[in-house]
Coordinates of C-alpha atoms in Angstrom, one line a residue:
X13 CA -19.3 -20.3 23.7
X14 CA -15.7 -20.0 22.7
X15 CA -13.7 -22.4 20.6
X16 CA -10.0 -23.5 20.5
X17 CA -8.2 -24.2 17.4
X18 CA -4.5 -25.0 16.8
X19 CA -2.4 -22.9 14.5
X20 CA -2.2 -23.1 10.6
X21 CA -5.9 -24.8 10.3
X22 CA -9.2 -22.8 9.0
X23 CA -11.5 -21.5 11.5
X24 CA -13.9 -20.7 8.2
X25 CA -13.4 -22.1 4.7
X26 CA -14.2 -20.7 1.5
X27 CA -17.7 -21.0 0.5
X28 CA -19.1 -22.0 4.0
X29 CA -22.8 -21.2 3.8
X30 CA -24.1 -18.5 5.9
X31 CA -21.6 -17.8 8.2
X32 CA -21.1 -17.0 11.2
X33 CA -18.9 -13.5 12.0
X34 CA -15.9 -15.0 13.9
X35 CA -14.9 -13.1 16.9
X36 CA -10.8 -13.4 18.2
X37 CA -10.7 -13.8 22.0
X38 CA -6.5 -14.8 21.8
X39 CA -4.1 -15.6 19.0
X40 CA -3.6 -14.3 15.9
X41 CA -5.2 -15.1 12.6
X42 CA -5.4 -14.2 8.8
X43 CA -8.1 -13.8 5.9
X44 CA -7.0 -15.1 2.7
X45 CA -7.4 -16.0 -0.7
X46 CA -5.8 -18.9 -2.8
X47 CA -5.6 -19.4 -6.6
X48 CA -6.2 -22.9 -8.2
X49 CA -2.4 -23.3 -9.0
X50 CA -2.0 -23.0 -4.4
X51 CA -0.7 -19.4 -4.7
X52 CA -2.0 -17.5 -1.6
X53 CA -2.9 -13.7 -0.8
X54 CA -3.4 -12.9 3.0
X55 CA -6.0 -10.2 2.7
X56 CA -5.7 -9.3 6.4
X57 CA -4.4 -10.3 9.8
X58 CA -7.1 -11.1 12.6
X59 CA -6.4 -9.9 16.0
X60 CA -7.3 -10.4 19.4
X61 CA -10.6 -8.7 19.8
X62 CA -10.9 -8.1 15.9
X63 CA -14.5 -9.2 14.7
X64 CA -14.5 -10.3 11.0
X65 CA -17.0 -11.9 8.6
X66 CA -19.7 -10.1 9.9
X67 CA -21.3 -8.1 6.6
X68 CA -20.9 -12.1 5.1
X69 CA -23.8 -12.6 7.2
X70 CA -25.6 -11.4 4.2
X71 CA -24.5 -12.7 1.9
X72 CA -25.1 -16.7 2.1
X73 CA -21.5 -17.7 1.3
X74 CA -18.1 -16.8 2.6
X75 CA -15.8 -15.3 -0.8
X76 CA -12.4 -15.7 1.4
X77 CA -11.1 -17.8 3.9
X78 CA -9.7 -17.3 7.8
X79 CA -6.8 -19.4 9.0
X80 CA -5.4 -19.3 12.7
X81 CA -1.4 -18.1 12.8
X82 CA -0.9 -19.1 16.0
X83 CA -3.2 -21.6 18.8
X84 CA -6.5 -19.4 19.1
X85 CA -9.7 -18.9 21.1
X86 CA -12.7 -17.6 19.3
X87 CA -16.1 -17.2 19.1
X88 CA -18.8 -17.5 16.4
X89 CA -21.9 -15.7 16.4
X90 CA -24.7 -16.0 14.3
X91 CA -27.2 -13.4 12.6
X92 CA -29.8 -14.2 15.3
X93 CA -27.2 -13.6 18.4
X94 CA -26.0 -10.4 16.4
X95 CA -29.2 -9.1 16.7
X96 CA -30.0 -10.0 20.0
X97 CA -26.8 -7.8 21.1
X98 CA -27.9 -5.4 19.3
X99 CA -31.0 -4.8 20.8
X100 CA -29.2 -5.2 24.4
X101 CA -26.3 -3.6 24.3
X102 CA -26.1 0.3 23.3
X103 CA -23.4 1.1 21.2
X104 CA -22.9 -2.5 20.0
X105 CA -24.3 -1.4 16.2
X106 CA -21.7 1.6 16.2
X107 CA -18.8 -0.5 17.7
X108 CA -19.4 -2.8 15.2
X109 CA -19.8 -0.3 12.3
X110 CA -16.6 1.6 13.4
X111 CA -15.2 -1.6 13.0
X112 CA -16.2 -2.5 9.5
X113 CA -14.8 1.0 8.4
X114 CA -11.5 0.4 10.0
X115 CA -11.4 -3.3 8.2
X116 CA -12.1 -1.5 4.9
X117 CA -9.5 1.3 4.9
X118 CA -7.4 -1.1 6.1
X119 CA -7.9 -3.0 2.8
X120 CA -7.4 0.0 0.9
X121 CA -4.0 1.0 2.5
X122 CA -3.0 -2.4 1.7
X123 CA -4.2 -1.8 -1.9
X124 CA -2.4 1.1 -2.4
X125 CA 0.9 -0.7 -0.6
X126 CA 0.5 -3.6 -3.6
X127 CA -0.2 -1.2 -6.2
X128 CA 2.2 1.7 -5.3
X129 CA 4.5 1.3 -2.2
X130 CA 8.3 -0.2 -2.7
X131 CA 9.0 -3.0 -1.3
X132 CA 11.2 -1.3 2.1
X133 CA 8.0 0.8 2.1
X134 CA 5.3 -1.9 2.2
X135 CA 7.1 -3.3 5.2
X136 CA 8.2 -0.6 6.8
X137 CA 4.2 0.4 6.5
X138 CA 2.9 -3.1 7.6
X139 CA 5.4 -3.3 10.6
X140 CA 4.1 -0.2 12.2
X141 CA 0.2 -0.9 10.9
X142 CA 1.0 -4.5 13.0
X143 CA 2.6 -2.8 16.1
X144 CA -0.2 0.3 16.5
X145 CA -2.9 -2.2 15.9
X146 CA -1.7 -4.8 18.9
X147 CA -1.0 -1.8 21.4
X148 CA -3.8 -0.3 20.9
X149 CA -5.5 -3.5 22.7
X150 CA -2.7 -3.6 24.7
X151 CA -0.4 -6.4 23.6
X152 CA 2.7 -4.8 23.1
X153 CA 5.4 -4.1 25.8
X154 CA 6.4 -0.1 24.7
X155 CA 8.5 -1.3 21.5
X156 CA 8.0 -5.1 21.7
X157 CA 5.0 -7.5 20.6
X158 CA 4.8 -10.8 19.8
X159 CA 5.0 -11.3 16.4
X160 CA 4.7 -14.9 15.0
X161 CA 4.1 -14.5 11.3
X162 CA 7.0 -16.4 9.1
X163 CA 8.3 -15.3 5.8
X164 CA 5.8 -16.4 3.9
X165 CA 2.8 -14.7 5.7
X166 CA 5.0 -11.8 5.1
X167 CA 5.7 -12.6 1.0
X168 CA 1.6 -13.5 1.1
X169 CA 0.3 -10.5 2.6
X170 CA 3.1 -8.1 0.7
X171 CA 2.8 -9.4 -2.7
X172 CA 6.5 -10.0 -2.7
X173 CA 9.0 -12.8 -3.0
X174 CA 10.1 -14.4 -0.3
X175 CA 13.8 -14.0 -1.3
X176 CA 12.6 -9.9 -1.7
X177 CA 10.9 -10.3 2.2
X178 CA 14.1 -11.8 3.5
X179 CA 16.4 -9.3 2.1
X180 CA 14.1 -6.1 2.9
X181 CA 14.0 -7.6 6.6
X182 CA 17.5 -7.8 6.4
X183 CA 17.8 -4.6 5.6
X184 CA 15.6 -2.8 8.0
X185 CA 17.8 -4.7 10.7
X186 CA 21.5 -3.5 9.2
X187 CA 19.7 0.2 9.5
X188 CA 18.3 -0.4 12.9
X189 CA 15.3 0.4 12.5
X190 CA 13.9 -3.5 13.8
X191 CA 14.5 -6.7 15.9
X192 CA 13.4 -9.9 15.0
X193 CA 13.8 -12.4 17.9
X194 CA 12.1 -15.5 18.7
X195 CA 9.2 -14.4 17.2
X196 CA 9.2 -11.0 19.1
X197 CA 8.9 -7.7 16.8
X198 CA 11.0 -4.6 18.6
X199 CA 10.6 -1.1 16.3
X200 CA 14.1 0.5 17.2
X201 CA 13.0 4.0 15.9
X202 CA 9.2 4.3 14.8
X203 CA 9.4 7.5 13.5
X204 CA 12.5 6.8 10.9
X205 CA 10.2 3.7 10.2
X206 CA 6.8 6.0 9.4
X207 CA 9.2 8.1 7.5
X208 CA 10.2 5.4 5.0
X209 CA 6.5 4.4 4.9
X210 CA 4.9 7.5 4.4
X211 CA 2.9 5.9 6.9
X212 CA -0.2 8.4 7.9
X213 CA -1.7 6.3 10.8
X214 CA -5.6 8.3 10.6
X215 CA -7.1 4.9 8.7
X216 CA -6.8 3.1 12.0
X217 CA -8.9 5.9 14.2
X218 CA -7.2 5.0 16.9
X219 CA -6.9 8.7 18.2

């Protein structure tokens, strides 16, 4: 059965018991963590056909939260319908698996952006991350994709300032390498935008 939700409300909260892994039909979403004090981390971004929260399963309690960007459609399976497709469908263990991995070395990548990457480089880096991720399911239109995230999301899932977001955005338009239009993302030149992220796109298997 698939739900609707409207944007900028939690599909899971923190600390749900057993939960359910969410699966993203349309829309976009994000996993994130808040301090006491209100300050936020997005941990990830949730895209259509993206499965998340399914090794949670196991554990009894959720240790993050997912919040819907945009209006969604999902679905939530439980550990008992999990298994059942398992058992029915072949490949749906690997697809699943392959999945996992790709969540995780997306995390790490994202790690190493926080912990090492400039500012113009975690951008550039997220930017292209974003835009291989959504054509690979085919939601981009050659160099354009819809792309509804705000400043914040931005300064949340960067670990930078907002002020520091707006000018590096700024900045990557006055060199051409992006448009930012009415919620649209165009990459002008992707490879001059890899090049300032170092950006080595094998994490993502999508080859």
């Amino acid at each position: 059965m698939a739900f609707s939700g409207a944007a900028r409300v939690d599909l899971i909260r923190e600390g749900d018991p057993t939960p359910s892994a969410l699966v993203l039909l349309e829309g976009w979403a994000c996993r994130y963590k808040d301090l006491p004090d209100g300050r936020r981390q997005i941990v990830g971004f949730v895209l259509p056909g993206d499965v998340s929260n399914l090794g949670k399963q196991l554990a009894g309690a959720m240790d993050h939260a997912i919040q819907s960007i945009t209006q969604v459609r999902y679905m939530l399976v439980n550990p008992e319908q999990t298994d059942a497709l398992a058992a029915s469908v072949p490949g749906f263990v690997e697809a699943l698996l392959a999945q996992e991995q790709i969540t995780a070395a997306i995390q790490r990548e994202w790690l190493l952006s926080l912990g090492q990457r400039r500012a113009d480089e975690r951008m550039a880096h997220l930017l292209v991350e974003l835009h291989l991720r959504l054509h690979a399911v085919g939601l981009t239109d050659r160099a354009t994709c819809d792309f509804p995230l705000v400043q914040s999301d931005l300064a949340a899932a960067t670990g930078l300032s907002a002020v520091h977001v707006n000018r590096t955005l700024q900045q990557l338009r006055r060199d051409e390498l992006i448009e930012l239009s009415g919620k649209r993302l165009t990459i002008l030149d992707i490879d001059r935008l890899r090049e300032i992220a170092q950006f080595e796109g094998r994490y993502l298997q999508l080859a």
